[in-house]
Amino acid sequence: MNNSTLTRKLFLRIAPVVVVTIVVIAAFAFNSATREINNIYDAQLIDDANVIWSLLRRPLEKNPDHGAKQIDDIDFNMDNQLAFNEDADDYADAHMFRAWVDGKIRFYSSTAFLSDVPQQKVGFTTLTYGGDEWRVYSLPIPNTTIVIELGEKIALRETLVSNILLNLFFPLLMLVPVIGFLIWLGINSGLRTIHGLVRQIRTRSPDDLSAIPVEELPRDLLPLGRSINQLLEKLGQSLTLERRFSDLAAHQLRTPQASVKLLLRMLENSDSDQERQAIISDLVASNNRTIHLIEQLLRLARVSHHPLNLTSIELYHWMASLIAEFGNIITSRKLDVVLEGDEAIQIRTDEALLRMLVTNLLDNAIKYTPAGGEIKVSIASEDGFGCISINDSGPGIPPHEREAVFQRFYRLHTLHTEGAGLGLAIVADTADRLSATVDLSTSRLGSGLQVDLRLPLS
């Protein structure tokens, strides 16, 4: 399934908001228009009631007791200019008035309510008559029993509001696609910078890991640009290390391969069984060194790609079980290995990587400690870290070489023990993966080496 474009996603989020906003504004406008029209029409009823009172004042005051009289309508014919207004007749039918004296109707329009509809209370009232809702205003004349009653169909107001709403709706309806098109153009224009950024990265060669220019990026895209540059920088460093590692590995493997080739030629030209046996022994030793080197290389590569699986470890008991795995060689070399410290310390780390790290440290301590020597392992906690200290009574490492030994394939010329020069490099890389630190110093047992490993507590 194809992923939709960012432009489409943004448009589908912005457009409904704009449409809803228009609808909300239209609703507010409708309510506001309805309220204002009602106020205007109510005010008009008051004015009309006063006009009718002015017109009927003399007959009402002079002959208050005459019977009810209907006021005839204006005859809307073609000779009357009002007849040309088609809505005038409908407008007249939507109004009525009644003049009351002493609770009796004296004057009324042809559209007025029948006499069975009682006089309404003073002020505004709303009632239903003949299936229509009416808005009625009753004007009491001070110091008299006269009341002017004026009514208007509410449908008249609703029609006006509907007309106003329709006049607003159709222009807004026509504006919606225009607004949508402008939003689409605006989004495309705003995303032009991202498209340019993608174009820059896409058109690069695989070997070009230089930083992309971020000076002209908008403020919102600066973190993205800087993150890409950081990724390119890390990728460049990683590729540099991999190339260097490959070159060094090829160089280190060339020596045992050349040795094997030479020994095979010597074996081919050997004259005695004793000479052949010696050459075969050398071949086995050379092959073992090659296997050890390859295993170390694989371990070093595994450190960088091993996914972290954090678990809680009781450090003291875990260390005791790990030392026990070296029991045979410890016994054969008559080494005095002591484990001491706090048994309650727990750390949270990747057990597989920690085992690889500490195994290398213990292997070095056992390898370089002379027969009958002493190794002391201490477990402690300090400032939120679990600490493993390994002290041996071996030859140690000179202070000026303690940083260099963490480099790959670096070997001390003062030591005659065979090795690939990768043990402490594996320790350094694994410590970085576990957010741990490794420090080297002079052993508390004498001239040997002390290794301090600090790991975060649980």
mmCIF file with all atom_site columns, C-alpha atoms in Angstrom, residues 141-330:
data_model
loop_
_atom_site.group_PDB
_atom_site.id
_atom_site.type_symbol
_atom_site.label_atom_id
_atom_site.label_alt_id
_atom_site.label_comp_id
_atom_site.label_asym_id
_atom_site.label_entity_id
_atom_site.label_seq_id
_atom_site.pdbx_PDB_ins_code
_atom_site.Cartn_x
_atom_site.Cartn_y
_atom_site.Cartn_z
_atom_site.occupancy
_atom_site.B_iso_or_equiv
_atom_site.pdbx_formal_charge
_atom_site.auth_seq_id
_atom_site.auth_comp_id
_atom_site.auth_asym_id
_atom_site.auth_atom_id
_atom_site.pdbx_PDB_model_num
ATOM 1   C CA . ILE A 1 141 ? -52.286 54.649  26.402 1.00 0.00 ? 141 ILE A CA 1
ATOM 2   C CA . PRO A 1 142 ? -51.577 56.398  29.709 1.00 0.00 ? 142 PRO A CA 1
ATOM 3   C CA . ASN A 1 143 ? -54.562 57.800  31.657 1.00 0.00 ? 143 ASN A CA 1
ATOM 4   C CA . THR A 1 144 ? -57.026 56.018  29.340 1.00 0.00 ? 144 THR A CA 1
ATOM 5   C CA . THR A 1 145 ? -58.514 52.564  28.856 1.00 0.00 ? 145 THR A CA 1
ATOM 6   C CA . ILE A 1 146 ? -57.258 52.495  25.274 1.00 0.00 ? 146 ILE A CA 1
ATOM 7   C CA . VAL A 1 147 ? -54.829 49.763  24.164 1.00 0.00 ? 147 VAL A CA 1
ATOM 8   C CA . ILE A 1 148 ? -53.311 49.586  20.692 1.00 0.00 ? 148 ILE A CA 1
ATOM 9   C CA . GLU A 1 149 ? -52.497 45.999  19.754 1.00 0.00 ? 149 GLU A CA 1
ATOM 10  C CA . LEU A 1 150 ? -50.203 45.330  16.794 1.00 0.00 ? 150 LEU A CA 1
ATOM 11  C CA . GLY A 1 151 ? -49.243 41.882  15.509 1.00 0.00 ? 151 GLY A CA 1
ATOM 12  C CA . GLU A 1 152 ? -46.819 40.443  12.988 1.00 0.00 ? 152 GLU A CA 1
ATOM 13  C CA . LYS A 1 153 ? -46.258 36.920  11.687 1.00 0.00 ? 153 LYS A CA 1
ATOM 14  C CA . ILE A 1 154 ? -42.962 35.471  12.899 1.00 0.00 ? 154 ILE A CA 1
ATOM 15  C CA . ALA A 1 155 ? -42.649 33.740  9.519  1.00 0.00 ? 155 ALA A CA 1
ATOM 16  C CA . LEU A 1 156 ? -41.931 37.178  8.060  1.00 0.00 ? 156 LEU A CA 1
ATOM 17  C CA . ARG A 1 157 ? -38.836 37.435  10.193 1.00 0.00 ? 157 ARG A CA 1
ATOM 18  C CA . GLU A 1 158 ? -37.805 33.873  9.504  1.00 0.00 ? 158 GLU A CA 1
ATOM 19  C CA . THR A 1 159 ? -38.104 34.465  5.768  1.00 0.00 ? 159 THR A CA 1
ATOM 20  C CA . LEU A 1 160 ? -35.830 37.472  6.025  1.00 0.00 ? 160 LEU A CA 1
ATOM 21  C CA . VAL A 1 161 ? -33.274 35.545  8.068  1.00 0.00 ? 161 VAL A CA 1
ATOM 22  C CA . SER A 1 162 ? -33.407 32.657  5.583  1.00 0.00 ? 162 SER A CA 1
ATOM 23  C CA . ASN A 1 163 ? -32.849 35.035  2.685  1.00 0.00 ? 163 ASN A CA 1
ATOM 24  C CA . ILE A 1 164 ? -29.863 36.561  4.444  1.00 0.00 ? 164 ILE A CA 1
ATOM 25  C CA . LEU A 1 165 ? -28.485 33.103  5.212  1.00 0.00 ? 165 LEU A CA 1
ATOM 26  C CA . LEU A 1 166 ? -28.908 31.982  1.608  1.00 0.00 ? 166 LEU A CA 1
ATOM 27  C CA . ASN A 1 167 ? -27.229 35.150  0.371  1.00 0.00 ? 167 ASN A CA 1
ATOM 28  C CA . LEU A 1 168 ? -24.292 34.332  2.644  1.00 0.00 ? 168 LEU A CA 1
ATOM 29  C CA . PHE A 1 169 ? -24.271 30.578  2.017  1.00 0.00 ? 169 PHE A CA 1
ATOM 30  C CA . PHE A 1 170 ? -23.850 30.534  -1.744 1.00 0.00 ? 170 PHE A CA 1
ATOM 31  C CA . PRO A 1 171 ? -20.861 32.922  -1.838 1.00 0.00 ? 171 PRO A CA 1
ATOM 32  C CA . LEU A 1 172 ? -19.236 30.933  0.986  1.00 0.00 ? 172 LEU A CA 1
ATOM 33  C CA . LEU A 1 173 ? -19.986 27.684  -0.850 1.00 0.00 ? 173 LEU A CA 1
ATOM 34  C CA . MET A 1 174 ? -18.266 29.056  -3.930 1.00 0.00 ? 174 MET A CA 1
ATOM 35  C CA . LEU A 1 175 ? -15.321 30.187  -1.802 1.00 0.00 ? 175 LEU A CA 1
ATOM 36  C CA . VAL A 1 176 ? -14.695 26.718  -0.305 1.00 0.00 ? 176 VAL A CA 1
ATOM 37  C CA . PRO A 1 177 ? -12.920 25.245  -3.387 1.00 0.00 ? 177 PRO A CA 1
ATOM 38  C CA . VAL A 1 178 ? -11.007 28.514  -3.819 1.00 0.00 ? 178 VAL A CA 1
ATOM 39  C CA . ILE A 1 179 ? -9.894  28.361  -0.185 1.00 0.00 ? 179 ILE A CA 1
ATOM 40  C CA . GLY A 1 180 ? -9.009  24.676  -0.602 1.00 0.00 ? 180 GLY A CA 1
ATOM 41  C CA . PHE A 1 181 ? -6.895  25.460  -3.675 1.00 0.00 ? 181 PHE A CA 1
ATOM 42  C CA . LEU A 1 182 ? -5.103  28.281  -1.829 1.00 0.00 ? 182 LEU A CA 1
ATOM 43  C CA . ILE A 1 183 ? -4.443  25.968  1.138  1.00 0.00 ? 183 ILE A CA 1
ATOM 44  C CA . TRP A 1 184 ? -3.012  23.367  -1.246 1.00 0.00 ? 184 TRP A CA 1
ATOM 45  C CA . LEU A 1 185 ? -0.738  25.954  -2.854 1.00 0.00 ? 185 LEU A CA 1
ATOM 46  C CA . GLY A 1 186 ? 0.336   27.245  0.562  1.00 0.00 ? 186 GLY A CA 1
ATOM 47  C CA . ILE A 1 187 ? 1.224   23.769  1.812  1.00 0.00 ? 187 ILE A CA 1
ATOM 48  C CA . ASN A 1 188 ? 3.202   22.994  -1.348 1.00 0.00 ? 188 ASN A CA 1
ATOM 49  C CA . SER A 1 189 ? 5.040   26.290  -1.021 1.00 0.00 ? 189 SER A CA 1
ATOM 50  C CA . GLY A 1 190 ? 5.788   25.639  2.653  1.00 0.00 ? 190 GLY A CA 1
ATOM 51  C CA . LEU A 1 191 ? 7.073   22.128  1.922  1.00 0.00 ? 191 LEU A CA 1
ATOM 52  C CA . ARG A 1 192 ? 9.340   23.314  -0.872 1.00 0.00 ? 192 ARG A CA 1
ATOM 53  C CA . THR A 1 193 ? 12.225  23.526  1.603  1.00 0.00 ? 193 THR A CA 1
ATOM 54  C CA . ILE A 1 194 ? 11.722  19.894  2.661  1.00 0.00 ? 194 ILE A CA 1
ATOM 55  C CA . HIS A 1 195 ? 11.535  18.818  -0.981 1.00 0.00 ? 195 HIS A CA 1
ATOM 56  C CA . GLY A 1 196 ? 14.823  20.634  -1.594 1.00 0.00 ? 196 GLY A CA 1
ATOM 57  C CA . LEU A 1 197 ? 16.371  18.905  1.421  1.00 0.00 ? 197 LEU A CA 1
ATOM 58  C CA . VAL A 1 198 ? 15.224  15.506  0.128  1.00 0.00 ? 198 VAL A CA 1
ATOM 59  C CA . ARG A 1 199 ? 16.589  16.364  -3.316 1.00 0.00 ? 199 ARG A CA 1
ATOM 60  C CA . GLN A 1 200 ? 19.991  17.240  -1.842 1.00 0.00 ? 200 GLN A CA 1
ATOM 61  C CA . ILE A 1 201 ? 20.245  13.925  -0.018 1.00 0.00 ? 201 ILE A CA 1
ATOM 62  C CA . ARG A 1 202 ? 18.861  11.845  -2.895 1.00 0.00 ? 202 ARG A CA 1
ATOM 63  C CA . THR A 1 203 ? 21.290  13.230  -5.476 1.00 0.00 ? 203 THR A CA 1
ATOM 64  C CA . ARG A 1 204 ? 24.386  12.616  -3.341 1.00 0.00 ? 204 ARG A CA 1
ATOM 65  C CA . SER A 1 205 ? 26.855  9.892   -4.168 1.00 0.00 ? 205 SER A CA 1
ATOM 66  C CA . PRO A 1 206 ? 27.207  7.016   -1.669 1.00 0.00 ? 206 PRO A CA 1
ATOM 67  C CA . ASP A 1 207 ? 30.662  8.289   -0.652 1.00 0.00 ? 207 ASP A CA 1
ATOM 68  C CA . ASP A 1 208 ? 29.539  11.874  0.014  1.00 0.00 ? 208 ASP A CA 1
ATOM 69  C CA . LEU A 1 209 ? 28.913  12.110  3.769  1.00 0.00 ? 209 LEU A CA 1
ATOM 70  C CA . SER A 1 210 ? 29.605  15.829  4.085  1.00 0.00 ? 210 SER A CA 1
ATOM 71  C CA . ALA A 1 211 ? 27.218  17.965  6.122  1.00 0.00 ? 211 ALA A CA 1
ATOM 72  C CA . ILE A 1 212 ? 24.199  19.451  4.396  1.00 0.00 ? 212 ILE A CA 1
ATOM 73  C CA . PRO A 1 213 ? 23.851  23.270  4.570  1.00 0.00 ? 213 PRO A CA 1
ATOM 74  C CA . VAL A 1 214 ? 21.398  24.252  7.297  1.00 0.00 ? 214 VAL A CA 1
ATOM 75  C CA . GLU A 1 215 ? 21.924  28.015  7.405  1.00 0.00 ? 215 GLU A CA 1
ATOM 76  C CA . GLU A 1 216 ? 18.905  28.781  5.191  1.00 0.00 ? 216 GLU A CA 1
ATOM 77  C CA . LEU A 1 217 ? 16.546  26.210  6.715  1.00 0.00 ? 217 LEU A CA 1
ATOM 78  C CA . PRO A 1 218 ? 13.481  27.535  8.581  1.00 0.00 ? 218 PRO A CA 1
ATOM 79  C CA . ARG A 1 219 ? 13.688  27.444  12.348 1.00 0.00 ? 219 ARG A CA 1
ATOM 80  C CA . ASP A 1 220 ? 11.289  24.479  12.531 1.00 0.00 ? 220 ASP A CA 1
ATOM 81  C CA . LEU A 1 221 ? 13.524  22.403  10.239 1.00 0.00 ? 221 LEU A CA 1
ATOM 82  C CA . LEU A 1 222 ? 16.833  23.258  11.915 1.00 0.00 ? 222 LEU A CA 1
ATOM 83  C CA . PRO A 1 223 ? 16.614  20.281  14.348 1.00 0.00 ? 223 PRO A CA 1
ATOM 84  C CA . LEU A 1 224 ? 15.961  17.953  11.386 1.00 0.00 ? 224 LEU A CA 1
ATOM 85  C CA . GLY A 1 225 ? 18.910  19.334  9.426  1.00 0.00 ? 225 GLY A CA 1
ATOM 86  C CA . ARG A 1 226 ? 21.231  19.140  12.426 1.00 0.00 ? 226 ARG A CA 1
ATOM 87  C CA . SER A 1 227 ? 20.086  15.604  13.220 1.00 0.00 ? 227 SER A CA 1
ATOM 88  C CA . ILE A 1 228 ? 20.809  14.535  9.638  1.00 0.00 ? 228 ILE A CA 1
ATOM 89  C CA . ASN A 1 229 ? 24.277  16.098  9.875  1.00 0.00 ? 229 ASN A CA 1
ATOM 90  C CA . GLN A 1 230 ? 24.919  14.317  13.176 1.00 0.00 ? 230 GLN A CA 1
ATOM 91  C CA . LEU A 1 231 ? 23.825  11.042  11.577 1.00 0.00 ? 231 LEU A CA 1
ATOM 92  C CA . LEU A 1 232 ? 26.113  11.658  8.582  1.00 0.00 ? 232 LEU A CA 1
ATOM 93  C CA . GLU A 1 233 ? 28.982  12.449  10.935 1.00 0.00 ? 233 GLU A CA 1
ATOM 94  C CA . LYS A 1 234 ? 28.429  9.264   12.958 1.00 0.00 ? 234 LYS A CA 1
ATOM 95  C CA . LEU A 1 235 ? 28.064  7.251   9.767  1.00 0.00 ? 235 LEU A CA 1
ATOM 96  C CA . GLY A 1 236 ? 31.307  8.710   8.460  1.00 0.00 ? 236 GLY A CA 1
ATOM 97  C CA . GLN A 1 237 ? 33.107  7.876   11.683 1.00 0.00 ? 237 GLN A CA 1
ATOM 98  C CA . SER A 1 238 ? 31.653  4.370   11.647 1.00 0.00 ? 238 SER A CA 1
ATOM 99  C CA . LEU A 1 239 ? 32.735  3.786   8.045  1.00 0.00 ? 239 LEU A CA 1
ATOM 100 C CA . THR A 1 240 ? 36.199  5.145   8.828  1.00 0.00 ? 240 THR A CA 1
ATOM 101 C CA . LEU A 1 241 ? 36.524  2.791   11.781 1.00 0.00 ? 241 LEU A CA 1
ATOM 102 C CA . GLU A 1 242 ? 35.245  -0.123  9.702  1.00 0.00 ? 242 GLU A CA 1
ATOM 103 C CA . ARG A 1 243 ? 37.753  0.600   6.920  1.00 0.00 ? 243 ARG A CA 1
ATOM 104 C CA . ARG A 1 244 ? 40.553  0.933   9.453  1.00 0.00 ? 244 ARG A CA 1
ATOM 105 C CA . PHE A 1 245 ? 39.413  -2.250  11.157 1.00 0.00 ? 245 PHE A CA 1
ATOM 106 C CA . SER A 1 246 ? 39.265  -4.117  7.854  1.00 0.00 ? 246 SER A CA 1
ATOM 107 C CA . ASP A 1 247 ? 42.748  -2.942  6.918  1.00 0.00 ? 247 ASP A CA 1
ATOM 108 C CA . LEU A 1 248 ? 44.148  -3.919  10.311 1.00 0.00 ? 248 LEU A CA 1
ATOM 109 C CA . ALA A 1 249 ? 42.342  -7.265  10.279 1.00 0.00 ? 249 ALA A CA 1
ATOM 110 C CA . ALA A 1 250 ? 43.685  -8.027  6.795  1.00 0.00 ? 250 ALA A CA 1
ATOM 111 C CA . HIS A 1 251 ? 47.169  -7.085  7.956  1.00 0.00 ? 251 HIS A CA 1
ATOM 112 C CA . GLN A 1 252 ? 46.923  -9.226  11.099 1.00 0.00 ? 252 GLN A CA 1
ATOM 113 C CA . LEU A 1 253 ? 45.544  -12.240 9.203  1.00 0.00 ? 253 LEU A CA 1
ATOM 114 C CA . ARG A 1 254 ? 48.244  -11.959 6.530  1.00 0.00 ? 254 ARG A CA 1
ATOM 115 C CA . THR A 1 255 ? 50.989  -12.897 9.015  1.00 0.00 ? 255 THR A CA 1
ATOM 116 C CA . PRO A 1 256 ? 49.528  -16.233 10.218 1.00 0.00 ? 256 PRO A CA 1
ATOM 117 C CA . GLN A 1 257 ? 48.508  -17.082 6.659  1.00 0.00 ? 257 GLN A CA 1
ATOM 118 C CA . ALA A 1 258 ? 52.047  -16.467 5.451  1.00 0.00 ? 258 ALA A CA 1
ATOM 119 C CA . SER A 1 259 ? 53.348  -18.552 8.349  1.00 0.00 ? 259 SER A CA 1
ATOM 120 C CA . VAL A 1 260 ? 51.041  -21.436 7.452  1.00 0.00 ? 260 VAL A CA 1
ATOM 121 C CA . LYS A 1 261 ? 52.114  -21.229 3.807  1.00 0.00 ? 261 LYS A CA 1
ATOM 122 C CA . LEU A 1 262 ? 55.788  -21.315 4.790  1.00 0.00 ? 262 LEU A CA 1
ATOM 123 C CA . LEU A 1 263 ? 55.284  -24.224 7.173  1.00 0.00 ? 263 LEU A CA 1
ATOM 124 C CA . LEU A 1 264 ? 53.433  -26.190 4.488  1.00 0.00 ? 264 LEU A CA 1
ATOM 125 C CA . ARG A 1 265 ? 56.370  -25.732 2.087  1.00 0.00 ? 265 ARG A CA 1
ATOM 126 C CA . MET A 1 266 ? 58.780  -26.798 4.810  1.00 0.00 ? 266 MET A CA 1
ATOM 127 C CA . LEU A 1 267 ? 56.587  -29.836 5.488  1.00 0.00 ? 267 LEU A CA 1
ATOM 128 C CA . GLU A 1 268 ? 56.695  -30.702 1.790  1.00 0.00 ? 268 GLU A CA 1
ATOM 129 C CA . ASN A 1 269 ? 60.512  -30.554 1.752  1.00 0.00 ? 269 ASN A CA 1
ATOM 130 C CA . SER A 1 270 ? 61.122  -32.206 5.151  1.00 0.00 ? 270 SER A CA 1
ATOM 131 C CA . ASP A 1 271 ? 63.298  -35.339 5.224  1.00 0.00 ? 271 ASP A CA 1
ATOM 132 C CA . SER A 1 272 ? 62.625  -36.921 8.608  1.00 0.00 ? 272 SER A CA 1
ATOM 133 C CA . ASP A 1 273 ? 59.607  -37.820 10.688 1.00 0.00 ? 273 ASP A CA 1
ATOM 134 C CA . GLN A 1 274 ? 60.974  -35.813 13.602 1.00 0.00 ? 274 GLN A CA 1
ATOM 135 C CA . GLU A 1 275 ? 61.178  -32.672 11.444 1.00 0.00 ? 275 GLU A CA 1
ATOM 136 C CA . ARG A 1 276 ? 57.674  -33.279 10.067 1.00 0.00 ? 276 ARG A CA 1
ATOM 137 C CA . GLN A 1 277 ? 56.299  -33.686 13.589 1.00 0.00 ? 277 GLN A CA 1
ATOM 138 C CA . ALA A 1 278 ? 57.839  -30.375 14.659 1.00 0.00 ? 278 ALA A CA 1
ATOM 139 C CA . ILE A 1 279 ? 56.437  -28.599 11.606 1.00 0.00 ? 279 ILE A CA 1
ATOM 140 C CA . ILE A 1 280 ? 52.969  -30.082 12.237 1.00 0.00 ? 280 ILE A CA 1
ATOM 141 C CA . SER A 1 281 ? 53.114  -28.843 15.827 1.00 0.00 ? 281 SER A CA 1
ATOM 142 C CA . ASP A 1 282 ? 53.972  -25.365 14.543 1.00 0.00 ? 282 ASP A CA 1
ATOM 143 C CA . LEU A 1 283 ? 51.090  -25.591 12.063 1.00 0.00 ? 283 LEU A CA 1
ATOM 144 C CA . VAL A 1 284 ? 48.650  -26.471 14.838 1.00 0.00 ? 284 VAL A CA 1
ATOM 145 C CA . ALA A 1 285 ? 49.901  -23.581 16.976 1.00 0.00 ? 285 ALA A CA 1
ATOM 146 C CA . SER A 1 286 ? 49.681  -21.161 14.052 1.00 0.00 ? 286 SER A CA 1
ATOM 147 C CA . ASN A 1 287 ? 46.188  -22.387 13.235 1.00 0.00 ? 287 ASN A CA 1
ATOM 148 C CA . ASN A 1 288 ? 45.119  -21.927 16.883 1.00 0.00 ? 288 ASN A CA 1
ATOM 149 C CA . ARG A 1 289 ? 46.438  -18.370 16.839 1.00 0.00 ? 289 ARG A CA 1
ATOM 150 C CA . THR A 1 290 ? 44.462  -17.686 13.650 1.00 0.00 ? 290 THR A CA 1
ATOM 151 C CA . ILE A 1 291 ? 41.294  -19.170 15.149 1.00 0.00 ? 291 ILE A CA 1
ATOM 152 C CA . HIS A 1 292 ? 41.766  -17.058 18.286 1.00 0.00 ? 292 HIS A CA 1
ATOM 153 C CA . LEU A 1 293 ? 42.245  -13.933 16.167 1.00 0.00 ? 293 LEU A CA 1
ATOM 154 C CA . ILE A 1 294 ? 39.105  -14.641 14.127 1.00 0.00 ? 294 ILE A CA 1
ATOM 155 C CA . GLU A 1 295 ? 37.097  -15.276 17.312 1.00 0.00 ? 295 GLU A CA 1
ATOM 156 C CA . GLN A 1 296 ? 38.268  -11.964 18.737 1.00 0.00 ? 296 GLN A CA 1
ATOM 157 C CA . LEU A 1 297 ? 37.359  -10.179 15.509 1.00 0.00 ? 297 LEU A CA 1
ATOM 158 C CA . LEU A 1 298 ? 33.885  -11.705 15.570 1.00 0.00 ? 298 LEU A CA 1
ATOM 159 C CA . ARG A 1 299 ? 33.423  -10.691 19.194 1.00 0.00 ? 299 ARG A CA 1
ATOM 160 C CA . LEU A 1 300 ? 34.486  -7.142  18.396 1.00 0.00 ? 300 LEU A CA 1
ATOM 161 C CA . ALA A 1 301 ? 31.997  -6.970  15.516 1.00 0.00 ? 301 ALA A CA 1
ATOM 162 C CA . ARG A 1 302 ? 29.232  -8.456  17.685 1.00 0.00 ? 302 ARG A CA 1
ATOM 163 C CA . VAL A 1 303 ? 29.616  -5.692  20.269 1.00 0.00 ? 303 VAL A CA 1
ATOM 164 C CA . SER A 1 304 ? 28.540  -2.985  17.789 1.00 0.00 ? 304 SER A CA 1
ATOM 165 C CA . HIS A 1 305 ? 25.499  -4.859  16.479 1.00 0.00 ? 305 HIS A CA 1
ATOM 166 C CA . HIS A 1 306 ? 24.277  -6.712  19.540 1.00 0.00 ? 306 HIS A CA 1
ATOM 167 C CA . PRO A 1 307 ? 20.826  -5.420  20.625 1.00 0.00 ? 307 PRO A CA 1
ATOM 168 C CA . LEU A 1 308 ? 20.726  -4.506  24.318 1.00 0.00 ? 308 LEU A CA 1
ATOM 169 C CA . ASN A 1 309 ? 18.585  -6.737  26.521 1.00 0.00 ? 309 ASN A CA 1
ATOM 170 C CA . LEU A 1 310 ? 18.619  -5.175  29.978 1.00 0.00 ? 310 LEU A CA 1
ATOM 171 C CA . THR A 1 311 ? 18.096  -7.454  32.982 1.00 0.00 ? 311 THR A CA 1
ATOM 172 C CA . SER A 1 312 ? 18.748  -7.162  36.716 1.00 0.00 ? 312 SER A CA 1
ATOM 173 C CA . ILE A 1 313 ? 21.887  -8.962  37.901 1.00 0.00 ? 313 ILE A CA 1
ATOM 174 C CA . GLU A 1 314 ? 23.041  -9.723  41.451 1.00 0.00 ? 314 GLU A CA 1
ATOM 175 C CA . LEU A 1 315 ? 26.610  -8.695  40.817 1.00 0.00 ? 315 LEU A CA 1
ATOM 176 C CA . TYR A 1 316 ? 28.408  -10.639 43.579 1.00 0.00 ? 316 TYR A CA 1
ATOM 177 C CA . HIS A 1 317 ? 26.820  -14.032 42.865 1.00 0.00 ? 317 HIS A CA 1
ATOM 178 C CA . TRP A 1 318 ? 27.067  -13.512 39.100 1.00 0.00 ? 318 TRP A CA 1
ATOM 179 C CA . MET A 1 319 ? 30.785  -12.776 39.465 1.00 0.00 ? 319 MET A CA 1
ATOM 180 C CA . ALA A 1 320 ? 31.291  -15.877 41.632 1.00 0.00 ? 320 ALA A CA 1
ATOM 181 C CA . SER A 1 321 ? 29.738  -18.112 38.941 1.00 0.00 ? 321 SER A CA 1
ATOM 182 C CA . LEU A 1 322 ? 31.911  -16.503 36.253 1.00 0.00 ? 322 LEU A CA 1
ATOM 183 C CA . ILE A 1 323 ? 35.112  -17.042 38.251 1.00 0.00 ? 323 ILE A CA 1
ATOM 184 C CA . ALA A 1 324 ? 34.083  -20.680 38.742 1.00 0.00 ? 324 ALA A CA 1
ATOM 185 C CA . GLU A 1 325 ? 34.175  -21.176 34.955 1.00 0.00 ? 325 GLU A CA 1
ATOM 186 C CA . PHE A 1 326 ? 37.932  -20.499 35.101 1.00 0.00 ? 326 PHE A CA 1
ATOM 187 C CA . GLY A 1 327 ? 38.338  -23.096 37.880 1.00 0.00 ? 327 GLY A CA 1
ATOM 188 C CA . ASN A 1 328 ? 40.492  -25.566 35.900 1.00 0.00 ? 328 ASN A CA 1
ATOM 189 C CA . ILE A 1 329 ? 43.101  -23.073 34.752 1.00 0.00 ? 329 ILE A CA 1
ATOM 190 C CA . ILE A 1 330 ? 43.145  -21.383 38.174 1.00 0.00 ? 330 ILE A CA 1
#
